[in-house]
Structures are given as structure tokens and as C-alpha cells.
């Protein structure tokens, strides 16, 4: 180490793993956005809560920023370190600490991968139901920091709903033990919910007690071809009415084209403008008959023109891949991502307006729509033409975002449904949160993190 301040830290915590290797700085200094050049001071991998507290206190003494870091699968620049920060990686704090079958809770360290949480719940005959494509790499601490949503929100809600307790190291280095797994706790402000979705700006989640639930009955996965945008929500209403839904996702033909080019299997012969992947309970013959009746009624109405139902786990996985593989298949095109939401009832009118806005706003760019339409959450990815400079591309896209926020505001929507504000959506926070709210946020931040060392520059 050549930095005397870092020497002080490693002297105080001899077991703390720290790296200043250029490869580590680059790898751990960025997330999936790839828009910023990583330039952290060092990467630190604490293994204990005491080490996390030590790093925070050291950072306060030296006025050094800390970027809490999980699996860095984020899409809003929330885990990017560009300015001499310490990246505090939770990678080594990845254990299951406790399971309580009566409370039906699993206590884990923050650096455990979502998939490992799901597996630990499954081994105990239970379900941790939050789920999305990055499950293998993202970490529960990051899920909590962004209140991650995903593909089963329609039934199970967002991450917030499953957090029964949290241990958090604040920006001053204090350790808070929040809610302790209680089902009922009417003792004032619930800081647990303040930390969920705070994007690492208030403190570092080091431990979480997660609620688990009973696994759902056997399910079926269906893929539907939908001929027009205005039919999508009609199919949704019908599905919600007739079936017990676990997921209802949509994507366009363009999205399909990219996933197929990425190795997925074509589901039907014909091409269709829109597709829906839906999963629903199908425990018995009655439920299967309901599924068939749903499909037939959508066909009769002309809202659906083709369909496939998975008859094995492998087929179900293949249908899900068409939806879950989209982000990865688009990544080489350096997409500009919109992650927006409106109330479910506002989706049809909003989509119509959006389509017009995007057609005029992006006459030359390829625009790919997909997402959790059953939650009112659309992912609109704009692909960068290969010959266009990235900064120029982002500038043009941001101009359209400025128009989009007006449409969103008129429909009472949000500029970020589930990816967070981070760096990417910061210029538009004021379009979805009032001045009074933002002033309160700043005040809260100042109390939790008086020296402004926690994830500096993100969110606010
Ligand atoms: C998804 O729903 C993720 O697949 C990523 O939230 C969305 O790539 C995106 O824009
Ligand atoms: Zn999503």
C-alpha cells in the first residue's frame, strides 16, 4: 500500500482484504450500466460487521466516500465508483446465519446471492418469492437497497414485503438492529422501510431477516401471441379474472428477435407484434380447464392469435428464457434504459401516448419494449446505433426522457419502477418527488450520514 490512510485502515484491521489492483478497481468500480469510467481508490472486502463499522469510521475521519457493492447487476449506476471512493464489497459476507421454522424466517448476511437465498428456503420446504433474471449474481443487500421487484411482484410484491428485520451500519458507523423479525411492532418510525430502497445512501445493510412463505401449487407457463398493443391489457384483465396469476410479462417482436439471435428457441412459426409469458397455478384438472377457457376466450375475442403451453419443466424454462434473456441479448447494443411505471389502470392510455412520443422522439433508433406489464412497469430499451458516439447517443436519449417525464407526470407515474435512481435517473427525481419530499430526503440523509460519505452523488 502506498496511501498512508489505507495503511492506517489495514493496520487497524489486519484481516481486512483490500485491493488496489487496476483489474479489481475496474471490475468492482462499475455495474451493468457501463457508462462511467470506474476510478475507485480501493476495494475492501470486510468479513465481519466490525470491519464494516471500522471502514465507515475510517472513511468519516478521512472524508472518503464509500460505495456499497453487491453483485453490481444494477442498471442505474447506483454501485458505480468514479471518484476515489472505497468500494465496500459484501462478497465475503455471504452466509446463511439462521433459520426459524416457527417464524418462517431466514437470517442471512447481505452478500449472499438471491439464488442462494431461494435455494436455502427451498431446502427448508419454503419459498423466498422475489425472483428475477440476475438471481445468480445479484446479492440480497443490493436487492434491499433498491427494493428489487422482478417477475413475481404481481403475486408476492417487492423485496420490501419480505424484509422482517435488518442490521444496518449507518453513515456514522453505528449498528442498528431494525425490527428484529417482529410481525407487529408499533414503536415509532420503521427505519427498516427507510433503508429499503435507499440505494446505499444512508448506510450499509449487513444482515437481513427474510420472511419465507409456503411454495405455490404446481404451475403452468403459457406463451401467447398478441396482435396489437391495445389487446395486451385486455388479455391481462381476462387472465387475472380467470386464473391465479404468478407472473404476467410481455415483450415485443423486436425483443424476441434479439433473444433468438442470442440462442433461444423460436416458440411458433409466425411473427407477431407482441408476446405474453404468463405463469399461473394449475394444481388440478379444474385449474387446467380454466387455463384452456382463458385461452379460448382470448382467441375468440381476437386478443390472442397463437399460444403455447409448456408441458415439461424444460419447456417452461425455454418459454421463460424468451423473456428473461432479453437484457443480456440487448447488452451488446449499449441500450439506454427506461424503467417506468404507472398505475395498472393507466397502462393502456399511457402506452398509446408513449408509443407516439417514442416514434417521433426516436425516428432512427431501435426501441425495444418489454417488462412487467401486470405491475404497470415497462422497460423501454433504446439501442445505440453502432456508428453513433455513446455520449451523443445518451444526450439524444436524455432529451426524449425529458419529454417522457411530462407524460409520466400526467399519468401519475414514476421514472424508476424498480432499478432505482442511482446516477442515471438523478436529473429527473424532481419530476416524481415533490420539492418538500426531496428536502425531507436531504434532511434524513444529513442525519444518517452527516459527512456525506455514503454512496456520494447517488439518488440525491
Ligand atoms: C428485467 O425485468 C430487468 O428483465 C431488466 O428489470 C430490464 O434490461 C432492462 O431494461
Ligand atoms: Zn424488470
mmCIF file of C-alpha atoms in Angstrom, residues 30-393:
data_model
loop_
_atom_site.group_PDB
_atom_site.id
_atom_site.type_symbol
_atom_site.label_atom_id
_atom_site.label_comp_id
_atom_site.label_asym_id
_atom_site.label_seq_id
_atom_site.Cartn_x
_atom_site.Cartn_y
_atom_site.Cartn_z
ATOM 1 C CA UNK A 30 -18.832 -0.421 -12.126
ATOM 2 C CA UNK A 31 -22.229 -2.009 -12.542
ATOM 3 C CA UNK A 32 -24.177 -3.082 -15.625
ATOM 4 C CA UNK A 33 -24.550 0.497 -16.893
ATOM 5 C CA UNK A 34 -21.012 0.718 -18.336
ATOM 6 C CA UNK A 35 -21.488 4.458 -18.883
ATOM 7 C CA UNK A 36 -18.927 5.725 -16.357
ATOM 8 C CA UNK A 37 -15.221 5.077 -16.097
ATOM 9 C CA UNK A 38 -14.530 3.323 -12.814
ATOM 10 C CA UNK A 39 -11.954 5.062 -10.612
ATOM 11 C CA UNK A 40 -12.261 3.889 -7.001
ATOM 12 C CA UNK A 41 -9.398 4.307 -4.509
ATOM 13 C CA UNK A 42 -9.531 0.674 -3.443
ATOM 14 C CA UNK A 43 -11.798 -2.315 -2.998
ATOM 15 C CA UNK A 44 -12.341 -3.570 0.545
ATOM 16 C CA UNK A 45 -13.862 -6.949 1.362
ATOM 17 C CA UNK A 46 -14.838 -6.954 5.031
ATOM 18 C CA UNK A 47 -15.730 -10.308 6.580
ATOM 19 C CA UNK A 48 -17.352 -9.013 9.760
ATOM 20 C CA UNK A 49 -19.764 -6.311 10.867
ATOM 21 C CA UNK A 50 -16.963 -4.821 12.987
ATOM 22 C CA UNK A 51 -14.821 -4.411 9.876
ATOM 23 C CA UNK A 52 -17.707 -2.694 8.070
ATOM 24 C CA UNK A 53 -18.095 -0.311 11.017
ATOM 25 C CA UNK A 54 -14.321 0.238 11.064
ATOM 26 C CA UNK A 55 -14.269 1.172 7.375
ATOM 27 C CA UNK A 56 -17.138 3.607 7.849
ATOM 28 C CA UNK A 57 -15.492 5.293 10.834
ATOM 29 C CA UNK A 58 -12.178 5.471 8.984
ATOM 30 C CA UNK A 59 -13.948 6.955 5.931
ATOM 31 C CA UNK A 60 -15.550 9.607 8.147
ATOM 32 C CA UNK A 61 -12.186 10.539 9.634
ATOM 33 C CA UNK A 62 -10.641 10.951 6.201
ATOM 34 C CA UNK A 63 -13.708 12.215 4.355
ATOM 35 C CA UNK A 64 -13.590 9.328 1.855
ATOM 36 C CA UNK A 65 -16.712 8.164 0.028
ATOM 37 C CA UNK A 66 -17.948 4.567 0.318
ATOM 38 C CA UNK A 67 -19.780 2.730 -2.445
ATOM 39 C CA UNK A 68 -21.545 -0.336 -1.020
ATOM 40 C CA UNK A 69 -21.207 -3.125 -3.540
ATOM 41 C CA UNK A 70 -23.159 -6.341 -4.087
ATOM 42 C CA UNK A 71 -23.403 -8.255 -7.362
ATOM 43 C CA UNK A 72 -23.299 -4.969 -9.354
ATOM 44 C CA UNK A 73 -26.075 -6.097 -11.668
ATOM 45 C CA UNK A 74 -27.765 -2.702 -11.175
ATOM 46 C CA UNK A 75 -28.862 -0.724 -14.201
ATOM 47 C CA UNK A 76 -28.906 2.822 -12.781
ATOM 48 C CA UNK A 77 -25.290 3.446 -11.840
ATOM 49 C CA UNK A 78 -26.074 3.009 -8.139
ATOM 50 C CA UNK A 79 -22.948 0.921 -7.491
ATOM 51 C CA UNK A 80 -20.545 2.852 -9.711
ATOM 52 C CA UNK A 81 -17.384 4.330 -8.133
ATOM 53 C CA UNK A 82 -15.851 7.086 -10.252
ATOM 54 C CA UNK A 83 -14.165 9.400 -7.798
ATOM 55 C CA UNK A 84 -11.676 7.840 -5.403
ATOM 56 C CA UNK A 85 -14.253 6.059 -3.245
ATOM 57 C CA UNK A 86 -13.738 2.857 -1.318
ATOM 58 C CA UNK A 87 -15.854 0.122 -2.849
ATOM 59 C CA UNK A 88 -17.106 -1.871 0.117
ATOM 60 C CA UNK A 89 -17.856 -5.284 -1.292
ATOM 61 C CA UNK A 90 -20.101 -7.631 0.670
ATOM 62 C CA UNK A 91 -18.805 -10.675 -1.275
ATOM 63 C CA UNK A 92 -17.240 -12.297 1.799
ATOM 64 C CA UNK A 93 -20.329 -11.815 3.962
ATOM 65 C CA UNK A 94 -22.453 -14.366 2.172
ATOM 66 C CA UNK A 95 -23.603 -16.896 4.746
ATOM 67 C CA UNK A 96 -26.971 -18.110 5.973
ATOM 68 C CA UNK A 97 -26.894 -17.328 9.693
ATOM 69 C CA UNK A 98 -30.148 -18.748 10.998
ATOM 70 C CA UNK A 99 -33.469 -20.310 10.099
ATOM 71 C CA UNK A 100 -36.514 -20.276 12.311
ATOM 72 C CA UNK A 101 -39.274 -22.717 11.283
ATOM 73 C CA UNK A 102 -41.824 -21.162 13.638
ATOM 74 C CA UNK A 103 -41.238 -17.594 12.487
ATOM 75 C CA UNK A 104 -40.558 -18.894 8.975
ATOM 76 C CA UNK A 105 -37.605 -16.541 8.641
ATOM 77 C CA UNK A 106 -34.144 -16.909 7.199
ATOM 78 C CA UNK A 107 -31.387 -14.663 8.507
ATOM 79 C CA UNK A 108 -28.589 -14.043 6.025
ATOM 80 C CA UNK A 109 -25.559 -11.852 5.545
ATOM 81 C CA UNK A 110 -26.031 -9.124 2.963
ATOM 82 C CA UNK A 111 -23.590 -10.530 0.393
ATOM 83 C CA UNK A 112 -25.491 -13.760 -0.241
ATOM 84 C CA UNK A 113 -26.757 -14.190 -3.809
ATOM 85 C CA UNK A 114 -30.515 -14.105 -4.348
ATOM 86 C CA UNK A 115 -30.368 -17.598 -5.855
ATOM 87 C CA UNK A 116 -28.646 -18.923 -2.714
ATOM 88 C CA UNK A 117 -31.432 -17.413 -0.578
ATOM 89 C CA UNK A 118 -34.038 -19.066 -2.792
ATOM 90 C CA UNK A 119 -32.136 -22.375 -2.525
ATOM 91 C CA UNK A 120 -31.811 -22.132 1.267
ATOM 92 C CA UNK A 121 -35.559 -21.526 1.549
ATOM 93 C CA UNK A 122 -36.308 -24.444 -0.796
ATOM 94 C CA UNK A 123 -34.091 -26.819 1.224
ATOM 95 C CA UNK A 124 -36.278 -25.986 4.217
ATOM 96 C CA UNK A 125 -39.504 -26.655 2.310
ATOM 97 C CA UNK A 126 -40.297 -22.948 1.934
ATOM 98 C CA UNK A 127 -40.154 -20.183 -0.655
ATOM 99 C CA UNK A 128 -38.360 -16.850 -0.880
ATOM 100 C CA UNK A 129 -40.503 -15.485 -3.675
ATOM 101 C CA UNK A 130 -38.688 -12.430 -5.053
ATOM 102 C CA UNK A 131 -37.221 -13.504 -8.382
ATOM 103 C CA UNK A 132 -35.604 -12.061 -11.493
ATOM 104 C CA UNK A 133 -33.062 -12.916 -14.161
ATOM 105 C CA UNK A 134 -29.980 -11.648 -12.268
ATOM 106 C CA UNK A 135 -30.713 -14.078 -9.395
ATOM 107 C CA UNK A 136 -27.383 -15.891 -9.768
ATOM 108 C CA UNK A 137 -25.194 -12.796 -9.364
ATOM 109 C CA UNK A 138 -27.192 -10.130 -7.531
ATOM 110 C CA UNK A 139 -26.963 -10.033 -3.745
ATOM 111 C CA UNK A 140 -29.682 -9.640 -1.162
ATOM 112 C CA UNK A 141 -28.122 -6.434 0.208
ATOM 113 C CA UNK A 142 -28.417 -4.848 -3.246
ATOM 114 C CA UNK A 143 -31.968 -6.191 -3.619
ATOM 115 C CA UNK A 144 -32.854 -4.449 -0.363
ATOM 116 C CA UNK A 145 -31.045 -1.238 -1.283
ATOM 117 C CA UNK A 146 -33.127 -0.961 -4.470
ATOM 118 C CA UNK A 147 -36.305 -2.642 -3.214
ATOM 119 C CA UNK A 148 -35.902 -5.043 -6.142
ATOM 120 C CA UNK A 149 -39.066 -6.199 -7.901
ATOM 121 C CA UNK A 150 -38.875 -8.678 -10.760
ATOM 122 C CA UNK A 151 -41.172 -11.192 -12.356
ATOM 123 C CA UNK A 152 -43.350 -12.344 -9.445
ATOM 124 C CA UNK A 153 -44.321 -8.989 -7.944
ATOM 125 C CA UNK A 154 -47.821 -9.479 -9.236
ATOM 126 C CA UNK A 155 -48.334 -12.172 -6.611
ATOM 127 C CA UNK A 156 -45.700 -11.551 -3.967
ATOM 128 C CA UNK A 157 -44.861 -7.846 -4.022
ATOM 129 C CA UNK A 158 -41.396 -6.292 -3.954
ATOM 130 C CA UNK A 159 -38.415 -7.107 -1.739
ATOM 131 C CA UNK A 160 -39.718 -4.715 0.951
ATOM 132 C CA UNK A 161 -42.565 -7.064 1.728
ATOM 133 C CA UNK A 162 -40.154 -9.853 2.712
ATOM 134 C CA UNK A 163 -37.791 -7.928 4.960
ATOM 135 C CA UNK A 164 -38.683 -8.767 8.559
ATOM 136 C CA UNK A 165 -35.504 -7.399 10.088
ATOM 137 C CA UNK A 166 -32.337 -5.579 9.067
ATOM 138 C CA UNK A 167 -28.946 -4.890 10.553
ATOM 139 C CA UNK A 168 -27.560 -1.704 9.121
ATOM 140 C CA UNK A 169 -24.321 0.203 9.672
ATOM 141 C CA UNK A 170 -25.225 3.888 9.351
ATOM 142 C CA UNK A 171 -23.078 6.569 7.763
ATOM 143 C CA UNK A 172 -21.636 7.313 11.204
ATOM 144 C CA UNK A 173 -20.675 3.693 11.840
ATOM 145 C CA UNK A 174 -23.467 2.862 14.313
ATOM 146 C CA UNK A 175 -25.028 -0.580 14.057
ATOM 147 C CA UNK A 176 -28.845 -0.613 14.009
ATOM 148 C CA UNK A 177 -30.841 -3.778 14.643
ATOM 149 C CA UNK A 178 -34.157 -2.914 12.965
ATOM 150 C CA UNK A 179 -37.453 -4.682 13.700
ATOM 151 C CA UNK A 180 -35.775 -7.982 14.745
ATOM 152 C CA UNK A 181 -38.196 -10.189 12.804
ATOM 153 C CA UNK A 182 -41.288 -8.924 14.589
ATOM 154 C CA UNK A 183 -44.606 -9.287 12.789
ATOM 155 C CA UNK A 184 -46.102 -6.478 14.830
ATOM 156 C CA UNK A 185 -44.072 -3.579 16.107
ATOM 157 C CA UNK A 186 -45.844 -0.276 16.692
ATOM 158 C CA UNK A 187 -42.950 1.601 18.270
ATOM 159 C CA UNK A 188 -42.464 4.630 16.088
ATOM 160 C CA UNK A 189 -40.701 5.204 12.772
ATOM 161 C CA UNK A 190 -39.908 1.976 10.968
ATOM 162 C CA UNK A 191 -36.335 2.634 9.811
ATOM 163 C CA UNK A 192 -36.266 -0.775 8.164
ATOM 164 C CA UNK A 193 -38.537 0.578 5.443
ATOM 165 C CA UNK A 194 -36.473 3.743 5.151
ATOM 166 C CA UNK A 195 -33.387 1.674 4.397
ATOM 167 C CA UNK A 196 -35.211 -0.491 1.826
ATOM 168 C CA UNK A 197 -34.814 1.406 -1.444
ATOM 169 C CA UNK A 198 -32.328 3.954 -0.039
ATOM 170 C CA UNK A 199 -29.677 2.907 -2.598
ATOM 171 C CA UNK A 200 -26.795 2.784 -0.122
ATOM 172 C CA UNK A 201 -27.079 6.496 0.653
ATOM 173 C CA UNK A 202 -27.908 6.112 4.355
ATOM 174 C CA UNK A 203 -25.843 3.134 5.420
ATOM 175 C CA UNK A 204 -24.793 -0.404 4.605
ATOM 176 C CA UNK A 205 -27.097 -3.371 5.038
ATOM 177 C CA UNK A 206 -25.013 -6.107 6.676
ATOM 178 C CA UNK A 207 -27.672 -8.642 7.646
ATOM 179 C CA UNK A 208 -31.298 -9.334 6.783
ATOM 180 C CA UNK A 209 -34.016 -11.462 8.319
ATOM 181 C CA UNK A 210 -36.250 -12.511 5.443
ATOM 182 C CA UNK A 211 -39.777 -13.823 5.681
ATOM 183 C CA UNK A 212 -40.435 -17.044 3.808
ATOM 184 C CA UNK A 213 -43.722 -18.465 2.603
ATOM 185 C CA UNK A 214 -45.237 -21.775 1.509
ATOM 186 C CA UNK A 215 -44.299 -22.880 -2.002
ATOM 187 C CA UNK A 216 -47.100 -22.318 -4.532
ATOM 188 C CA UNK A 217 -49.056 -25.242 -6.032
ATOM 189 C CA UNK A 218 -47.816 -26.683 -9.351
ATOM 190 C CA UNK A 219 -47.988 -24.084 -12.086
ATOM 191 C CA UNK A 220 -48.198 -23.821 -15.844
ATOM 192 C CA UNK A 221 -46.322 -21.466 -18.141
ATOM 193 C CA UNK A 222 -48.060 -20.178 -21.253
ATOM 194 C CA UNK A 223 -46.793 -18.056 -24.117
ATOM 195 C CA UNK A 224 -49.345 -16.011 -26.053
ATOM 196 C CA UNK A 225 -49.035 -14.138 -29.325
ATOM 197 C CA UNK A 226 -50.912 -10.829 -29.159
ATOM 198 C CA UNK A 227 -51.685 -8.950 -32.369
ATOM 199 C CA UNK A 228 -51.938 -5.387 -31.044
ATOM 200 C CA UNK A 229 -50.840 -3.254 -28.130
ATOM 201 C CA UNK A 230 -54.381 -2.445 -27.032
ATOM 202 C CA UNK A 231 -55.111 -6.155 -26.598
ATOM 203 C CA UNK A 232 -52.327 -6.675 -24.030
ATOM 204 C CA UNK A 233 -54.205 -5.301 -21.045
ATOM 205 C CA UNK A 234 -57.418 -6.996 -22.150
ATOM 206 C CA UNK A 235 -55.584 -10.313 -22.036
ATOM 207 C CA UNK A 236 -54.245 -9.326 -18.628
ATOM 208 C CA UNK A 237 -57.699 -8.475 -17.268
ATOM 209 C CA UNK A 238 -59.028 -11.798 -18.550
ATOM 210 C CA UNK A 239 -56.085 -13.725 -17.078
ATOM 211 C CA UNK A 240 -56.441 -12.016 -13.708
ATOM 212 C CA UNK A 241 -60.138 -12.748 -13.692
ATOM 213 C CA UNK A 242 -59.920 -16.439 -14.617
ATOM 214 C CA UNK A 243 -56.531 -17.582 -13.304
ATOM 215 C CA UNK A 244 -54.466 -17.399 -10.160
ATOM 216 C CA UNK A 245 -51.522 -15.490 -11.620
ATOM 217 C CA UNK A 246 -47.939 -15.770 -10.532
ATOM 218 C CA UNK A 247 -46.434 -13.760 -13.388
ATOM 219 C CA UNK A 248 -47.637 -11.819 -16.399
ATOM 220 C CA UNK A 249 -44.877 -10.412 -18.599
ATOM 221 C CA UNK A 250 -44.776 -9.010 -22.102
ATOM 222 C CA UNK A 251 -42.258 -8.310 -24.850
ATOM 223 C CA UNK A 252 -42.313 -7.211 -28.460
ATOM 224 C CA UNK A 253 -41.236 -8.948 -31.673
ATOM 225 C CA UNK A 254 -38.023 -6.895 -31.618
ATOM 226 C CA UNK A 255 -37.173 -8.208 -28.178
ATOM 227 C CA UNK A 256 -37.868 -11.731 -29.423
ATOM 228 C CA UNK A 257 -35.589 -11.222 -32.404
ATOM 229 C CA UNK A 258 -32.688 -10.337 -30.120
ATOM 230 C CA UNK A 259 -33.207 -13.258 -27.739
ATOM 231 C CA UNK A 260 -33.477 -15.678 -30.671
ATOM 232 C CA UNK A 261 -30.244 -14.289 -32.127
ATOM 233 C CA UNK A 262 -28.764 -14.963 -28.684
ATOM 234 C CA UNK A 263 -29.549 -18.681 -28.843
ATOM 235 C CA UNK A 264 -33.137 -19.038 -27.591
ATOM 236 C CA UNK A 265 -35.572 -21.296 -29.449
ATOM 237 C CA UNK A 266 -38.332 -19.894 -31.649
ATOM 238 C CA UNK A 267 -41.696 -20.599 -29.976
ATOM 239 C CA UNK A 268 -44.056 -20.515 -33.017
ATOM 240 C CA UNK A 269 -43.787 -20.368 -36.771
ATOM 241 C CA UNK A 270 -45.342 -16.950 -37.374
ATOM 242 C CA UNK A 271 -44.187 -13.466 -36.326
ATOM 243 C CA UNK A 272 -46.398 -11.413 -34.039
ATOM 244 C CA UNK A 273 -46.048 -7.877 -32.714
ATOM 245 C CA UNK A 274 -46.420 -8.744 -29.000
ATOM 246 C CA UNK A 275 -45.967 -11.736 -26.736
ATOM 247 C CA UNK A 276 -47.033 -12.522 -23.188
ATOM 248 C CA UNK A 277 -45.426 -15.069 -20.882
ATOM 249 C CA UNK A 278 -47.703 -15.914 -18.026
ATOM 250 C CA UNK A 279 -47.407 -18.387 -15.157
ATOM 251 C CA UNK A 280 -50.377 -19.435 -13.041
ATOM 252 C CA UNK A 281 -51.451 -22.098 -10.569
ATOM 253 C CA UNK A 282 -52.508 -25.345 -12.239
ATOM 254 C CA UNK A 283 -52.793 -27.820 -9.433
ATOM 255 C CA UNK A 284 -55.659 -29.911 -10.800
ATOM 256 C CA UNK A 285 -57.887 -30.618 -13.790
ATOM 257 C CA UNK A 286 -60.192 -27.745 -12.844
ATOM 258 C CA UNK A 287 -57.358 -25.239 -12.949
ATOM 259 C CA UNK A 288 -56.172 -26.662 -16.272
ATOM 260 C CA UNK A 289 -59.679 -26.329 -17.685
ATOM 261 C CA UNK A 290 -59.733 -22.696 -16.521
ATOM 262 C CA UNK A 291 -56.476 -22.103 -18.390
ATOM 263 C CA UNK A 292 -57.927 -23.547 -21.556
ATOM 264 C CA UNK A 293 -61.105 -21.494 -21.172
ATOM 265 C CA UNK A 294 -58.999 -18.364 -20.696
ATOM 266 C CA UNK A 295 -57.019 -19.122 -23.845
ATOM 267 C CA UNK A 296 -60.126 -19.858 -25.906
ATOM 268 C CA UNK A 297 -61.916 -16.749 -24.775
ATOM 269 C CA UNK A 298 -58.876 -14.583 -25.718
ATOM 270 C CA UNK A 299 -58.723 -16.317 -29.130
ATOM 271 C CA UNK A 300 -62.482 -15.744 -29.658
ATOM 272 C CA UNK A 301 -62.081 -12.052 -28.874
ATOM 273 C CA UNK A 302 -59.118 -11.812 -31.252
ATOM 274 C CA UNK A 303 -56.828 -10.609 -28.433
ATOM 275 C CA UNK A 304 -54.609 -13.656 -28.871
ATOM 276 C CA UNK A 305 -53.730 -15.308 -32.173
ATOM 277 C CA UNK A 306 -51.471 -18.156 -31.126
ATOM 278 C CA UNK A 307 -50.239 -19.817 -27.981
ATOM 279 C CA UNK A 308 -48.056 -22.496 -26.469
ATOM 280 C CA UNK A 309 -48.242 -24.155 -23.109
ATOM 281 C CA UNK A 310 -45.232 -25.799 -21.537
ATOM 282 C CA UNK A 311 -45.690 -29.471 -20.829
ATOM 283 C CA UNK A 312 -42.378 -30.033 -19.057
ATOM 284 C CA UNK A 313 -40.024 -28.085 -16.841
ATOM 285 C CA UNK A 314 -37.580 -27.791 -19.725
ATOM 286 C CA UNK A 315 -40.274 -26.265 -21.940
ATOM 287 C CA UNK A 316 -41.307 -23.883 -19.181
ATOM 288 C CA UNK A 317 -37.670 -22.803 -18.836
ATOM 289 C CA UNK A 318 -37.444 -22.328 -22.611
ATOM 290 C CA UNK A 319 -40.519 -20.078 -22.602
ATOM 291 C CA UNK A 320 -39.178 -18.097 -19.652
ATOM 292 C CA UNK A 321 -35.855 -17.707 -21.403
ATOM 293 C CA UNK A 322 -37.600 -15.720 -24.140
ATOM 294 C CA UNK A 323 -38.433 -13.091 -21.538
ATOM 295 C CA UNK A 324 -35.580 -13.399 -19.086
ATOM 296 C CA UNK A 325 -32.869 -13.450 -21.762
ATOM 297 C CA UNK A 326 -33.793 -10.037 -23.167
ATOM 298 C CA UNK A 327 -31.493 -7.835 -21.067
ATOM 299 C CA UNK A 328 -28.446 -9.944 -21.821
ATOM 300 C CA UNK A 329 -29.258 -10.161 -25.523
ATOM 301 C CA UNK A 330 -29.537 -6.347 -25.730
ATOM 302 C CA UNK A 331 -26.369 -5.604 -23.727
ATOM 303 C CA UNK A 332 -24.002 -5.567 -26.761
ATOM 304 C CA UNK A 333 -26.092 -2.703 -28.187
ATOM 305 C CA UNK A 334 -25.360 -0.467 -25.160
ATOM 306 C CA UNK A 335 -29.047 0.269 -24.579
ATOM 307 C CA UNK A 336 -30.381 3.406 -22.957
ATOM 308 C CA UNK A 337 -32.841 2.026 -20.424
ATOM 309 C CA UNK A 338 -36.164 3.384 -19.294
ATOM 310 C CA UNK A 339 -37.714 1.647 -16.293
ATOM 311 C CA UNK A 340 -41.023 3.370 -15.804
ATOM 312 C CA UNK A 341 -44.288 2.667 -14.065
ATOM 313 C CA UNK A 342 -47.854 3.889 -13.985
ATOM 314 C CA UNK A 343 -50.887 2.529 -12.161
ATOM 315 C CA UNK A 344 -52.083 -0.669 -13.825
ATOM 316 C CA UNK A 345 -55.325 1.004 -14.836
ATOM 317 C CA UNK A 346 -53.367 3.784 -16.604
ATOM 318 C CA UNK A 347 -51.255 1.390 -18.722
ATOM 319 C CA UNK A 348 -53.365 1.361 -21.929
ATOM 320 C CA UNK A 349 -53.673 5.164 -22.255
ATOM 321 C CA UNK A 350 -50.072 5.648 -21.199
ATOM 322 C CA UNK A 351 -48.699 3.086 -23.665
ATOM 323 C CA UNK A 352 -50.569 4.713 -26.501
ATOM 324 C CA UNK A 353 -49.096 8.135 -25.719
ATOM 325 C CA UNK A 354 -45.648 6.660 -25.157
ATOM 326 C CA UNK A 355 -45.684 4.908 -28.472
ATOM 327 C CA UNK A 356 -46.390 8.183 -30.275
ATOM 328 C CA UNK A 357 -43.770 10.001 -28.274
ATOM 329 C CA UNK A 358 -41.129 7.362 -28.934
ATOM 330 C CA UNK A 359 -41.914 7.126 -32.637
ATOM 331 C CA UNK A 360 -41.355 10.860 -33.066
ATOM 332 C CA UNK A 361 -38.593 11.077 -30.416
ATOM 333 C CA UNK A 362 -36.519 8.199 -31.749
ATOM 334 C CA UNK A 363 -37.127 8.119 -35.510
ATOM 335 C CA UNK A 364 -33.746 6.486 -36.198
ATOM 336 C CA UNK A 365 -33.196 4.261 -33.169
ATOM 337 C CA UNK A 366 -34.355 0.735 -32.497
ATOM 338 C CA UNK A 367 -36.701 0.756 -29.483
ATOM 339 C CA UNK A 368 -37.407 -2.478 -27.592
ATOM 340 C CA UNK A 369 -40.365 -2.775 -25.212
ATOM 341 C CA UNK A 370 -40.815 -5.432 -22.572
ATOM 342 C CA UNK A 371 -41.490 -5.816 -18.901
ATOM 343 C CA UNK A 372 -43.823 -6.446 -16.046
ATOM 344 C CA UNK A 373 -46.944 -5.103 -17.664
ATOM 345 C CA UNK A 374 -49.134 -6.717 -14.998
ATOM 346 C CA UNK A 375 -47.461 -4.404 -12.440
ATOM 347 C CA UNK A 376 -47.671 -1.328 -14.678
ATOM 348 C CA UNK A 377 -43.866 -1.485 -15.151
ATOM 349 C CA UNK A 378 -42.448 -1.088 -18.663
ATOM 350 C CA UNK A 379 -38.805 -1.492 -19.675
ATOM 351 C CA UNK A 380 -38.133 0.501 -22.806
ATOM 352 C CA UNK A 381 -34.628 -0.040 -24.136
ATOM 353 C CA UNK A 382 -33.278 2.192 -26.895
ATOM 354 C CA UNK A 383 -30.415 0.566 -28.780
ATOM 355 C CA UNK A 384 -27.355 2.542 -29.762
ATOM 356 C CA UNK A 385 -26.598 2.523 -33.487
ATOM 357 C CA UNK A 386 -23.117 1.016 -33.864
ATOM 358 C CA UNK A 387 -21.680 4.098 -35.555
ATOM 359 C CA UNK A 388 -23.016 6.669 -33.085
ATOM 360 C CA UNK A 389 -20.798 8.058 -30.335
ATOM 361 C CA UNK A 390 -22.041 6.934 -26.905
ATOM 362 C CA UNK A 391 -22.126 10.394 -25.306
ATOM 363 C CA UNK A 392 -24.085 11.768 -28.245
ATOM 364 C CA UNK A 393 -26.458 8.804 -28.097
#
